[in-house]
Amino acid sequence: MKTGIIGLPQVGKTSLFRILTKAVLSEHALANPREAHLGVAKVPDDRLDRLAAQYNPKKLTHASVEYVDVGAIGQEALKESGYIGHLRNVDALAHVVRAFEDPSIAHTGDIDPLRDIKNVEFDMIVSDLGQIEKRLERLEKDLKKMRTPELEKENELLGRAKLHVEAERPLREMEMTAEDKKRIRGFMFLSEKPVLYVLNVNESTELGKDLEAAVAKYKLGEVAAKPNAAATAICGKVEAELAEMSDEDAAEFLSSYGLKDSGLTRLIRTTYALLGLISFFTIGEDECRAWTIPVNTRAVEAAGAIHSDLQKHFIRAETIRWDALLEAGSEANAKAKGILRLEGKEYIVQDGDVMHIRHSG
Ligand SMILES: Nc1nc2c(ncn2[C@@H]2O[C@H](COP(=O)(O)OP(=O)(O)OP(=O)(O)O)[C@@H](O)[C@H]2O)c(=O)[nH]1
Ligand SMILES: [Mg+2]
C-alpha cells in the first residue's frame, strides 16, 4: 500500500514524512522541495507486540506502508509529469493541512483549514478535468470510426465524470458501480483517491484533548464524513520529538501530554480504516508477523497474501482471535480448550485473527 503526502507549501509534509518513515534525508534532498521522497513506515500494532512478547520469536515483522512526499501541490506542479506521476501511483492521499500558528513560517492568509482543503481539492479536480476532456475528445473521434459497446460505456462514464468535476466535486464522491470503478481505474484520477485530512496543530499542554477536539474545532466534520474521506490531527512538533525517543520514554512523554497513542499510530490506523484494510497475524518461534488484507477477504486469499503456494494448496486455516490466544497462553492450550477453530476456504478473515494455514504442497 502506498500513500502520497500532499498539501500547500510549508504545511509540514516533509516533517510528517520524516516522522512516519524515520527517513534521514540528505541536505540535498531537503534543499530540493520539488524532489519526491520515498520511504516505508512500520505499522504500529500493539496486538502483534503482545503476541511477540509471549512467543519471543527470532524475527518480528510489522506490516508496512509506503509513503511518498512530494513538493507543494498547485496547478503548475500538477502539470509536471514527474510530479503527477508520483501521485497517480498512490492508493491514498494524506493531505496535510496547516492549523499551527507560527508567524515565522509563511502561509497564504490566515489559518483556515477548510479554505486550504477546498483550494487543494480544486487543483486536483482541474487536473482530472483536463485528463477527462482529452480522453473524451479522443473517444469522439474513435466513436465516429467504430461504435463498440466498450467505447460507448467509457464515453458515458467519462461524460458523467465530467459533469461531476465541473460541479467542483471530487470523483471519490461520485457514485460508481464496481464495473465503472474498474473502467476508470486506469486513469488514476487524483480526486478519486481516498483522502485522509491531517490537521497539523499547535503544541499545547493539553494536547490529548486538543487533538481530539481539532477536527470539530476546524469544522472538518462535514468533509471527513464524505465518501472515502476521513480526518485526524497530529502535532508535528511533538511527534518529531517522539520519533527520537526510546519506546519507554515515548510512553512517558505521551502520558505527560494526556495521550494514549502517538498521532502517528492514529494516523496509520485511520488510513487502514479509510482503505478498508485489516490485519491478521501468523505466529511462531521463528517469526511473528502482521499481514494486511482488505475487509471481507476469504481465508484462501488471505493465505495467498502470505504465499501463492499456500493459496494453491490450501486445506484449512487453524484460527483464533489474538486475545483469546494470549489468554490461552499457547496454541497447544487453545487446542486443548477447544477454542482453536478449523476454518475452510470460504471463511471471512476477521481483523486480529491469528492463522496457521494447513496446506498440501
Ligand atoms: N511551529 C510548528 N512548525 C512546524 C510544524 N510542522 C512543521 N513546522 C515547520 O514548518 C516548516 C515547513 O515544514 P516542512 O515539513 O518542510 O513543510 P512542507 O510542507 O514539506 O514544505 P514544502 O515541501 O516546502 O511545501 C519547517 O520549518 C518546519 O519546522 C508544527 O507542527 N509547528
Ligand atoms: Mg516538503
mmCIF file of C-alpha atoms and ligand atoms in Angstrom:
data_model
loop_
_atom_site.group_PDB
_atom_site.id
_atom_site.type_symbol
_atom_site.label_atom_id
_atom_site.label_comp_id
_atom_site.label_asym_id
_atom_site.label_seq_id
_atom_site.Cartn_x
_atom_site.Cartn_y
_atom_site.Cartn_z
ATOM 1 C CA MET A 1 0.000 0.000 0.000
ATOM 2 C CA LYS A 2 1.264 3.429 -0.906
ATOM 3 C CA THR A 3 0.164 6.814 0.411
ATOM 4 C CA GLY A 4 1.008 10.185 -1.109
ATOM 5 C CA ILE A 5 1.570 13.130 1.226
ATOM 6 C CA ILE A 6 0.147 16.280 -0.306
ATOM 7 C CA GLY A 7 -0.687 19.817 0.742
ATOM 8 C CA LEU A 8 0.053 23.506 0.284
ATOM 9 C CA PRO A 9 3.581 24.909 0.732
ATOM 10 C CA GLN A 10 5.147 24.765 4.216
ATOM 11 C CA VAL A 11 2.356 22.940 5.997
ATOM 12 C CA GLY A 12 4.570 20.152 7.390
ATOM 13 C CA LYS A 13 4.501 17.485 4.651
ATOM 14 C CA THR A 14 8.185 16.649 4.780
ATOM 15 C CA SER A 15 8.166 16.788 8.578
ATOM 16 C CA LEU A 16 5.350 14.244 8.625
ATOM 17 C CA PHE A 17 7.146 12.079 6.091
ATOM 18 C CA ARG A 18 10.311 12.043 8.202
ATOM 19 C CA ILE A 19 8.434 11.235 11.376
ATOM 20 C CA LEU A 20 6.482 8.422 9.718
ATOM 21 C CA THR A 21 9.338 6.769 7.914
ATOM 22 C CA LYS A 22 12.176 7.858 10.204
ATOM 23 C CA ALA A 23 13.960 8.520 6.940
ATOM 24 C CA VAL A 24 17.117 10.536 7.148
ATOM 25 C CA LEU A 25 17.089 12.950 4.256
ATOM 26 C CA SER A 26 20.280 14.385 2.858
ATOM 27 C CA GLU A 27 20.869 18.124 2.748
ATOM 28 C CA HIS A 28 20.489 17.820 -0.977
ATOM 29 C CA ALA A 29 17.068 16.188 -0.714
ATOM 30 C CA LEU A 30 15.921 18.746 1.838
ATOM 31 C CA ALA A 31 17.109 21.637 -0.268
ATOM 32 C CA ASN A 32 15.056 20.446 -3.228
ATOM 33 C CA PRO A 33 11.409 20.923 -2.401
ATOM 34 C CA ARG A 34 10.421 19.655 -5.838
ATOM 35 C CA GLU A 35 12.117 16.326 -5.349
ATOM 36 C CA ALA A 36 9.905 13.438 -4.211
ATOM 37 C CA HIS A 37 10.979 11.449 -1.164
ATOM 38 C CA LEU A 38 10.115 7.765 -0.825
ATOM 39 C CA GLY A 39 10.067 5.794 2.392
ATOM 40 C CA VAL A 40 8.484 2.976 4.324
ATOM 41 C CA ALA A 41 6.674 3.231 7.674
ATOM 42 C CA LYS A 42 6.155 0.384 10.077
ATOM 43 C CA VAL A 43 2.501 -0.049 11.032
ATOM 44 C CA PRO A 44 2.406 0.044 14.838
ATOM 45 C CA ASP A 45 0.319 -2.800 16.255
ATOM 46 C CA ASP A 46 0.074 -3.383 19.952
ATOM 47 C CA ARG A 47 -1.641 -6.764 19.414
ATOM 48 C CA LEU A 48 1.318 -8.085 17.447
ATOM 49 C CA ASP A 49 3.748 -6.722 20.039
ATOM 50 C CA ARG A 50 1.924 -8.556 22.799
ATOM 51 C CA LEU A 51 1.844 -11.821 20.859
ATOM 52 C CA ALA A 52 5.549 -11.443 20.197
ATOM 53 C CA ALA A 53 6.209 -10.890 23.896
ATOM 54 C CA GLN A 54 4.653 -14.310 24.515
ATOM 55 C CA TYR A 55 6.398 -16.132 21.677
ATOM 56 C CA ASN A 56 9.718 -14.369 21.786
ATOM 57 C CA PRO A 57 10.340 -15.008 18.058
ATOM 58 C CA LYS A 58 13.671 -14.600 16.271
ATOM 59 C CA LYS A 59 12.023 -12.106 13.989
ATOM 60 C CA LEU A 60 9.163 -9.665 14.450
ATOM 61 C CA THR A 61 7.664 -8.207 11.276
ATOM 62 C CA HIS A 62 5.097 -5.447 11.338
ATOM 63 C CA ALA A 63 3.007 -4.538 8.333
ATOM 64 C CA SER A 64 4.319 -1.566 6.398
ATOM 65 C CA VAL A 65 3.030 1.338 4.383
ATOM 66 C CA GLU A 66 4.975 3.181 1.712
ATOM 67 C CA TYR A 67 4.908 6.938 1.712
ATOM 68 C CA VAL A 68 5.847 9.412 -0.954
ATOM 69 C CA ASP A 69 6.398 13.044 -0.031
ATOM 70 C CA VAL A 70 6.073 15.370 -2.996
ATOM 71 C CA GLY A 71 6.532 19.127 -3.205
ATOM 72 C CA ALA A 72 3.697 21.542 -2.563
ATOM 73 C CA ILE A 73 0.665 20.998 -4.735
ATOM 74 C CA GLY A 74 -0.602 23.573 -7.201
ATOM 75 C CA GLN A 75 -1.881 23.780 -10.738
ATOM 76 C CA GLU A 76 1.623 24.339 -12.099
ATOM 77 C CA ALA A 77 3.080 21.390 -10.201
ATOM 78 C CA LEU A 78 0.252 19.174 -11.423
ATOM 79 C CA LYS A 79 1.290 19.874 -14.998
ATOM 80 C CA GLU A 80 4.720 18.333 -14.414
ATOM 81 C CA SER A 81 4.663 14.717 -15.492
ATOM 82 C CA GLY A 82 7.159 13.636 -12.838
ATOM 83 C CA TYR A 83 5.139 15.220 -10.093
ATOM 84 C CA ILE A 84 1.763 13.940 -11.137
ATOM 85 C CA GLY A 85 3.223 10.521 -11.947
ATOM 86 C CA HIS A 86 4.173 10.062 -8.307
ATOM 87 C CA LEU A 87 0.698 10.982 -7.146
ATOM 88 C CA ARG A 88 -1.190 8.902 -9.690
ATOM 89 C CA ASN A 89 0.546 5.810 -8.403
ATOM 90 C CA VAL A 90 -0.612 6.005 -4.796
ATOM 91 C CA ASP A 91 -3.595 4.199 -3.243
ATOM 92 C CA ALA A 92 -4.487 7.021 -0.875
ATOM 93 C CA LEU A 93 -3.641 10.620 -0.072
ATOM 94 C CA ALA A 94 -2.629 12.083 3.266
ATOM 95 C CA HIS A 95 -3.495 15.731 2.859
ATOM 96 C CA VAL A 96 -1.578 17.787 5.426
ATOM 97 C CA VAL A 97 -3.394 20.951 6.419
ATOM 98 C CA ARG A 98 -1.855 23.720 8.413
ATOM 99 C CA ALA A 99 -3.529 24.551 11.684
ATOM 100 C CA PHE A 100 -0.439 25.583 13.655
ATOM 101 C CA GLU A 101 0.288 29.253 14.208
ATOM 102 C CA ASP A 102 3.836 30.351 13.570
ATOM 103 C CA PRO A 103 4.485 33.811 12.171
ATOM 104 C CA SER A 104 7.982 32.789 11.099
ATOM 105 C CA ILE A 105 6.601 30.224 8.628
ATOM 106 C CA ALA A 106 4.820 31.728 5.668
ATOM 107 C CA HIS A 107 1.258 30.790 4.843
ATOM 108 C CA THR A 108 -1.116 32.436 2.400
ATOM 109 C CA GLY A 109 -3.655 34.241 4.546
ATOM 110 C CA ASP A 110 -4.965 33.291 7.974
ATOM 111 C CA ILE A 111 -5.086 29.789 9.327
ATOM 112 C CA ASP A 112 -8.145 28.377 7.585
ATOM 113 C CA PRO A 113 -8.017 24.612 7.057
ATOM 114 C CA LEU A 114 -11.341 24.376 5.228
ATOM 115 C CA ARG A 115 -10.339 27.008 2.703
ATOM 116 C CA ASP A 116 -6.982 25.295 2.145
ATOM 117 C CA ILE A 117 -8.671 21.933 1.654
ATOM 118 C CA LYS A 118 -11.041 23.390 -0.923
ATOM 119 C CA ASN A 119 -8.169 25.004 -2.803
ATOM 120 C CA VAL A 120 -6.134 21.830 -2.975
ATOM 121 C CA GLU A 121 -9.165 19.760 -3.993
ATOM 122 C CA PHE A 122 -9.888 22.314 -6.681
ATOM 123 C CA ASP A 123 -6.403 21.904 -8.144
ATOM 124 C CA MET A 124 -6.817 18.136 -8.285
ATOM 125 C CA ILE A 125 -10.248 18.468 -9.864
ATOM 126 C CA VAL A 126 -8.886 20.794 -12.553
ATOM 127 C CA SER A 127 -6.135 18.311 -13.291
ATOM 128 C CA ASP A 128 -8.644 15.442 -13.589
ATOM 129 C CA LEU A 129 -10.942 17.534 -15.762
ATOM 130 C CA GLY A 130 -8.109 18.178 -18.201
ATOM 131 C CA GLN A 131 -7.486 14.464 -18.463
ATOM 132 C CA ILE A 132 -11.179 13.659 -18.885
ATOM 133 C CA GLU A 133 -11.604 16.226 -21.635
ATOM 134 C CA LYS A 134 -8.592 14.940 -23.503
ATOM 135 C CA ARG A 135 -9.914 11.386 -23.405
ATOM 136 C CA LEU A 136 -13.436 12.451 -24.392
ATOM 137 C CA GLU A 137 -12.127 14.229 -27.476
ATOM 138 C CA ARG A 138 -10.256 11.126 -28.474
ATOM 139 C CA LEU A 139 -13.318 8.970 -27.835
ATOM 140 C CA GLU A 140 -15.487 11.209 -30.004
ATOM 141 C CA LYS A 141 -13.159 10.604 -32.931
ATOM 142 C CA ASP A 142 -12.940 6.880 -32.281
ATOM 143 C CA LEU A 143 -16.704 6.531 -31.966
ATOM 144 C CA LYS A 144 -17.146 8.100 -35.375
ATOM 145 C CA LYS A 145 -14.981 5.378 -36.837
ATOM 146 C CA MET A 146 -16.372 2.492 -34.876
ATOM 147 C CA ARG A 147 -19.138 2.217 -32.286
ATOM 148 C CA THR A 148 -18.277 -0.560 -29.880
ATOM 149 C CA PRO A 149 -20.226 -1.089 -26.635
ATOM 150 C CA GLU A 150 -16.988 -0.752 -24.674
ATOM 151 C CA LEU A 151 -16.202 2.677 -26.139
ATOM 152 C CA GLU A 152 -19.771 3.816 -25.626
ATOM 153 C CA LYS A 153 -19.732 2.787 -21.989
ATOM 154 C CA GLU A 154 -16.470 4.606 -21.412
ATOM 155 C CA ASN A 155 -17.870 7.664 -23.147
ATOM 156 C CA GLU A 156 -20.968 7.614 -20.970
ATOM 157 C CA LEU A 157 -18.954 7.161 -17.770
ATOM 158 C CA LEU A 158 -16.474 9.924 -18.565
ATOM 159 C CA GLY A 159 -19.348 12.195 -19.586
ATOM 160 C CA ARG A 160 -20.804 11.680 -16.141
ATOM 161 C CA ALA A 161 -17.418 12.175 -14.502
ATOM 162 C CA LYS A 162 -17.019 15.435 -16.421
ATOM 163 C CA LEU A 163 -20.305 16.841 -15.138
ATOM 164 C CA HIS A 164 -19.331 15.749 -11.670
ATOM 165 C CA VAL A 165 -15.972 17.515 -11.607
ATOM 166 C CA GLU A 166 -17.377 20.550 -13.397
ATOM 167 C CA ALA A 167 -19.648 20.910 -10.378
ATOM 168 C CA GLU A 168 -16.355 21.058 -8.420
ATOM 169 C CA ARG A 169 -16.899 17.757 -6.728
ATOM 170 C CA PRO A 170 -14.077 15.235 -6.357
ATOM 171 C CA LEU A 171 -14.529 11.893 -8.103
ATOM 172 C CA ARG A 172 -14.267 9.997 -4.833
ATOM 173 C CA GLU A 173 -17.800 11.231 -4.163
ATOM 174 C CA MET A 174 -19.223 10.017 -7.464
ATOM 175 C CA GLU A 175 -21.485 7.003 -7.354
ATOM 176 C CA MET A 176 -19.945 4.200 -9.357
ATOM 177 C CA THR A 177 -20.657 0.529 -9.828
ATOM 178 C CA ALA A 178 -17.829 -1.957 -9.438
ATOM 179 C CA GLU A 179 -17.728 -2.109 -13.230
ATOM 180 C CA ASP A 180 -17.440 1.688 -13.517
ATOM 181 C CA LYS A 181 -14.624 1.673 -10.997
ATOM 182 C CA LYS A 182 -12.741 -0.914 -12.979
ATOM 183 C CA ARG A 183 -13.233 1.034 -16.177
ATOM 184 C CA ILE A 184 -11.993 4.271 -14.614
ATOM 185 C CA ARG A 185 -9.089 2.766 -12.680
ATOM 186 C CA GLY A 186 -6.551 3.120 -15.456
ATOM 187 C CA PHE A 187 -6.851 6.909 -15.429
ATOM 188 C CA MET A 188 -5.663 7.051 -11.802
ATOM 189 C CA PHE A 189 -7.593 10.255 -11.214
ATOM 190 C CA LEU A 190 -6.305 12.235 -8.258
ATOM 191 C CA SER A 191 -9.660 13.368 -6.907
ATOM 192 C CA GLU A 192 -10.844 9.762 -6.920
ATOM 193 C CA LYS A 193 -8.276 8.647 -4.347
ATOM 194 C CA PRO A 194 -9.393 8.145 -0.762
ATOM 195 C CA VAL A 195 -8.138 11.038 1.328
ATOM 196 C CA LEU A 196 -7.150 11.473 4.933
ATOM 197 C CA TYR A 197 -7.035 15.107 6.052
ATOM 198 C CA VAL A 198 -4.251 15.548 8.570
ATOM 199 C CA LEU A 199 -4.539 18.707 10.657
ATOM 200 C CA ASN A 200 -1.121 19.811 11.829
ATOM 201 C CA VAL A 201 -1.908 21.612 15.092
ATOM 202 C CA ASN A 202 -0.080 23.730 17.671
ATOM 203 C CA GLU A 203 1.780 22.234 20.556
ATOM 204 C CA SER A 204 -0.124 22.623 23.838
ATOM 205 C CA THR A 205 -0.118 21.331 27.396
ATOM 206 C CA GLU A 206 -3.482 19.648 26.870
ATOM 207 C CA LEU A 207 -2.537 18.115 23.565
ATOM 208 C CA GLY A 208 -4.573 14.956 24.108
ATOM 209 C CA LYS A 209 -7.772 16.941 24.412
ATOM 210 C CA ASP A 210 -6.796 19.405 21.713
ATOM 211 C CA LEU A 211 -6.095 16.646 19.201
ATOM 212 C CA GLU A 212 -9.457 15.040 19.886
ATOM 213 C CA ALA A 213 -11.218 18.361 19.519
ATOM 214 C CA ALA A 214 -9.287 19.549 16.450
ATOM 215 C CA VAL A 215 -11.498 18.071 13.726
ATOM 216 C CA ALA A 216 -14.581 19.716 15.222
ATOM 217 C CA LYS A 217 -12.754 22.951 16.061
ATOM 218 C CA TYR A 218 -11.691 23.487 12.458
ATOM 219 C CA LYS A 219 -15.063 22.293 11.162
ATOM 220 C CA LEU A 220 -13.756 19.344 9.203
ATOM 221 C CA GLY A 221 -16.554 17.038 10.355
ATOM 222 C CA GLU A 222 -18.504 17.515 7.167
ATOM 223 C CA VAL A 223 -15.682 16.973 4.681
ATOM 224 C CA ALA A 224 -14.450 13.980 6.683
ATOM 225 C CA ALA A 225 -17.899 12.371 6.591
ATOM 226 C CA LYS A 226 -17.965 12.345 2.783
ATOM 227 C CA PRO A 227 -17.379 9.065 0.966
ATOM 228 C CA ASN A 228 -13.780 7.844 1.010
ATOM 229 C CA ALA A 229 -12.607 10.602 3.319
ATOM 230 C CA ALA A 230 -11.505 10.862 6.938
ATOM 231 C CA ALA A 231 -9.745 13.352 9.189
ATOM 232 C CA THR A 232 -7.282 13.211 12.040
ATOM 233 C CA ALA A 233 -4.954 15.594 13.837
ATOM 234 C CA ILE A 234 -1.300 15.468 14.776
ATOM 235 C CA CYS A 235 1.185 17.865 16.253
ATOM 236 C CA GLY A 236 4.221 17.677 14.008
ATOM 237 C CA LYS A 237 6.485 19.306 16.596
ATOM 238 C CA VAL A 238 5.664 16.845 19.369
ATOM 239 C CA GLU A 239 5.729 13.843 17.032
ATOM 240 C CA ALA A 240 9.179 14.849 15.822
ATOM 241 C CA GLU A 241 10.424 14.763 19.427
ATOM 242 C CA LEU A 242 8.692 11.421 19.998
ATOM 243 C CA ALA A 243 10.322 9.892 16.957
ATOM 244 C CA GLU A 244 13.739 10.382 18.562
ATOM 245 C CA MET A 245 12.870 8.644 21.841
ATOM 246 C CA SER A 246 13.010 5.066 23.047
ATOM 247 C CA ASP A 247 9.633 3.357 23.380
ATOM 248 C CA GLU A 248 9.627 3.726 27.167
ATOM 249 C CA ASP A 249 10.487 7.412 27.114
ATOM 250 C CA ALA A 250 7.896 7.936 24.394
ATOM 251 C CA ALA A 251 5.175 6.313 26.505
ATOM 252 C CA GLU A 252 6.014 8.576 29.449
ATOM 253 C CA PHE A 253 6.165 11.623 27.213
ATOM 254 C CA LEU A 254 2.778 10.771 25.700
ATOM 255 C CA SER A 255 1.106 10.419 29.051
ATOM 256 C CA SER A 256 2.544 13.755 30.162
ATOM 257 C CA TYR A 257 0.504 15.284 27.337
ATOM 258 C CA GLY A 258 -2.560 13.245 28.261
ATOM 259 C CA LEU A 259 -2.146 10.997 25.222
ATOM 260 C CA LYS A 260 -2.526 7.254 24.932
ATOM 261 C CA ASP A 261 -1.223 6.741 21.405
ATOM 262 C CA SER A 262 1.040 8.802 19.264
ATOM 263 C CA GLY A 263 -0.618 10.765 16.490
ATOM 264 C CA LEU A 264 1.182 8.556 14.018
ATOM 265 C CA THR A 265 -0.440 5.428 15.380
ATOM 266 C CA ARG A 266 -3.822 7.065 14.972
ATOM 267 C CA LEU A 267 -2.917 8.349 11.534
ATOM 268 C CA ILE A 268 -1.928 4.941 10.243
ATOM 269 C CA ARG A 269 -4.914 3.289 11.887
ATOM 270 C CA THR A 270 -7.279 5.807 10.303
ATOM 271 C CA THR A 271 -5.682 5.175 6.921
ATOM 272 C CA TYR A 272 -6.354 1.456 7.325
ATOM 273 C CA ALA A 273 -9.994 2.121 8.174
ATOM 274 C CA LEU A 274 -10.304 4.544 5.269
ATOM 275 C CA LEU A 275 -8.958 1.980 2.821
ATOM 276 C CA GLY A 276 -10.961 -0.858 4.333
ATOM 277 C CA LEU A 277 -7.851 -2.772 5.375
ATOM 278 C CA ILE A 278 -7.421 -5.150 8.303
ATOM 279 C CA SER A 279 -4.590 -7.254 9.725
ATOM 280 C CA PHE A 280 -4.205 -10.872 10.551
ATOM 281 C CA PHE A 281 -1.205 -12.491 12.194
ATOM 282 C CA THR A 282 0.996 -15.520 11.792
ATOM 283 C CA ILE A 283 2.959 -16.524 14.844
ATOM 284 C CA GLY A 284 5.748 -18.914 15.708
ATOM 285 C CA GLU A 285 9.149 -19.112 17.293
ATOM 286 C CA ASP A 286 10.822 -18.108 14.054
ATOM 287 C CA GLU A 287 8.657 -15.170 13.198
ATOM 288 C CA CYS A 288 5.623 -13.230 14.385
ATOM 289 C CA ARG A 289 4.181 -11.228 11.594
ATOM 290 C CA ALA A 290 1.265 -8.982 10.596
ATOM 291 C CA TRP A 291 -0.337 -9.201 7.160
ATOM 292 C CA THR A 292 -2.574 -6.646 5.523
ATOM 293 C CA ILE A 293 -5.722 -7.624 3.630
ATOM 294 C CA PRO A 294 -8.956 -5.902 2.591
ATOM 295 C CA VAL A 295 -12.021 -6.497 4.772
ATOM 296 C CA ASN A 296 -14.148 -9.424 3.582
ATOM 297 C CA THR A 297 -11.194 -11.434 2.349
ATOM 298 C CA ARG A 298 -11.696 -15.217 2.302
ATOM 299 C CA ALA A 299 -9.209 -17.416 4.153
ATOM 300 C CA VAL A 300 -7.878 -18.884 0.917
ATOM 301 C CA GLU A 301 -6.980 -15.440 -0.459
ATOM 302 C CA ALA A 302 -5.519 -14.384 2.866
ATOM 303 C CA ALA A 303 -3.251 -17.419 2.575
ATOM 304 C CA GLY A 304 -2.268 -16.091 -0.838
ATOM 305 C CA ALA A 305 -1.140 -12.839 0.771
ATOM 306 C CA ILE A 306 1.492 -14.917 2.572
ATOM 307 C CA HIS A 307 2.496 -17.056 -0.387
ATOM 308 C CA SER A 308 0.805 -18.076 -3.633
ATOM 309 C CA ASP A 309 1.615 -21.749 -2.877
ATOM 310 C CA LEU A 310 -0.380 -21.563 0.344
ATOM 311 C CA GLN A 311 -3.366 -20.384 -1.657
ATOM 312 C CA LYS A 312 -2.943 -23.104 -4.255
ATOM 313 C CA HIS A 313 -2.563 -25.943 -1.762
ATOM 314 C CA PHE A 314 -4.830 -24.546 0.946
ATOM 315 C CA ILE A 315 -6.559 -27.154 3.109
ATOM 316 C CA ARG A 316 -7.688 -25.396 6.277
ATOM 317 C CA ALA A 317 -6.755 -22.481 8.499
ATOM 318 C CA GLU A 318 -6.314 -23.009 12.217
ATOM 319 C CA THR A 319 -7.776 -19.777 13.505
ATOM 320 C CA ILE A 320 -8.068 -17.968 16.811
ATOM 321 C CA ARG A 321 -8.526 -14.367 17.839
ATOM 322 C CA TRP A 322 -5.288 -12.741 19.034
ATOM 323 C CA ASP A 323 -6.607 -12.017 22.535
ATOM 324 C CA ALA A 324 -8.039 -15.495 23.002
ATOM 325 C CA LEU A 325 -4.642 -16.911 22.123
ATOM 326 C CA LEU A 326 -2.893 -14.611 24.575
ATOM 327 C CA GLU A 327 -5.273 -15.704 27.287
ATOM 328 C CA ALA A 328 -4.806 -19.375 26.482
ATOM 329 C CA GLY A 329 -1.045 -18.931 26.668
ATOM 330 C CA SER A 330 -0.173 -21.176 23.726
ATOM 331 C CA GLU A 331 -1.691 -22.840 20.669
ATOM 332 C CA ALA A 332 -1.478 -26.209 22.423
ATOM 333 C CA ASN A 333 -3.527 -24.859 25.350
ATOM 334 C CA ALA A 334 -6.000 -23.280 22.953
ATOM 335 C CA LYS A 335 -6.381 -26.584 21.171
ATOM 336 C CA ALA A 336 -6.906 -28.429 24.450
ATOM 337 C CA LYS A 337 -9.560 -25.890 25.453
ATOM 338 C CA GLY A 338 -11.238 -26.374 22.092
ATOM 339 C CA ILE A 339 -11.030 -22.698 21.113
ATOM 340 C CA LEU A 340 -8.755 -23.164 18.120
ATOM 341 C CA ARG A 341 -11.087 -23.261 15.129
ATOM 342 C CA LEU A 342 -10.544 -25.046 11.832
ATOM 343 C CA GLU A 343 -11.782 -22.760 9.093
ATOM 344 C CA GLY A 344 -12.230 -23.578 5.422
ATOM 345 C CA LYS A 345 -11.535 -21.636 2.226
ATOM 346 C CA GLU A 346 -14.709 -19.567 2.452
ATOM 347 C CA TYR A 347 -14.133 -18.275 5.969
ATOM 348 C CA ILE A 348 -14.068 -14.458 6.050
ATOM 349 C CA VAL A 349 -10.940 -13.440 7.907
ATOM 350 C CA GLN A 350 -11.525 -11.043 10.806
ATOM 351 C CA ASP A 351 -9.278 -8.229 12.000
ATOM 352 C CA GLY A 352 -6.957 -9.630 14.669
ATOM 353 C CA ASP A 353 -7.229 -13.300 13.696
ATOM 354 C CA VAL A 354 -4.161 -15.438 14.217
ATOM 355 C CA MET A 355 -3.955 -18.048 11.485
ATOM 356 C CA HIS A 356 -1.928 -21.093 10.754
ATOM 357 C CA ILE A 357 -2.511 -22.299 7.191
ATOM 358 C CA ARG A 358 -2.544 -26.046 6.678
ATOM 359 C CA HIS A 359 -1.590 -26.937 3.160
ATOM 360 C CA SER A 360 -0.752 -29.874 0.967
ATOM 361 C CA GLY A 361 2.179 -28.587 -1.004
HETATM 362 N N1 LIG B 1 5.515 25.594 14.744
HETATM 363 C C1 LIG B 1 5.459 24.493 14.002
HETATM 364 N N2 LIG B 1 6.247 24.433 12.909
HETATM 365 C C2 LIG B 1 6.173 23.335 12.131
HETATM 366 C C3 LIG B 1 5.286 22.246 12.442
HETATM 367 N N3 LIG B 1 5.425 21.317 11.473
HETATM 368 C C4 LIG B 1 6.343 21.787 10.603
HETATM 369 N N4 LIG B 1 6.807 23.014 11.005
HETATM 370 C C5 LIG B 1 7.821 23.852 10.353
HETATM 371 O O1 LIG B 1 7.320 24.327 9.123
HETATM 372 C C6 LIG B 1 8.342 24.414 8.143
HETATM 373 C C7 LIG B 1 7.944 23.623 6.922
HETATM 374 O O2 LIG B 1 7.911 22.247 7.257
HETATM 375 P P1 LIG B 1 8.041 21.136 6.128
HETATM 376 O O3 LIG B 1 7.770 19.844 6.793
HETATM 377 O O4 LIG B 1 9.296 21.292 5.378
HETATM 378 O O5 LIG B 1 6.816 21.555 5.223
HETATM 379 P P2 LIG B 1 6.475 21.084 3.741
HETATM 380 O O6 LIG B 1 5.007 21.065 3.675
HETATM 381 O O7 LIG B 1 7.201 19.845 3.411
HETATM 382 O O8 LIG B 1 7.046 22.306 2.915
HETATM 383 P P3 LIG B 1 7.279 22.352 1.310
HETATM 384 O O9 LIG B 1 7.718 20.995 0.864
HETATM 385 O O10 LIG B 1 8.313 23.407 1.140
HETATM 386 O O11 LIG B 1 5.969 22.752 0.732
HETATM 387 C C8 LIG B 1 9.594 23.862 8.803
HETATM 388 O O12 LIG B 1 10.358 24.974 9.241
HETATM 389 C C9 LIG B 1 9.066 23.079 9.982
HETATM 390 O O13 LIG B 1 9.988 23.031 11.043
HETATM 391 C C10 LIG B 1 4.485 22.351 13.626
HETATM 392 O O14 LIG B 1 3.697 21.453 13.976
HETATM 393 N N5 LIG B 1 4.607 23.500 14.355
HETATM 394 MG MG MG B 2 8.416 19.359 1.757
#
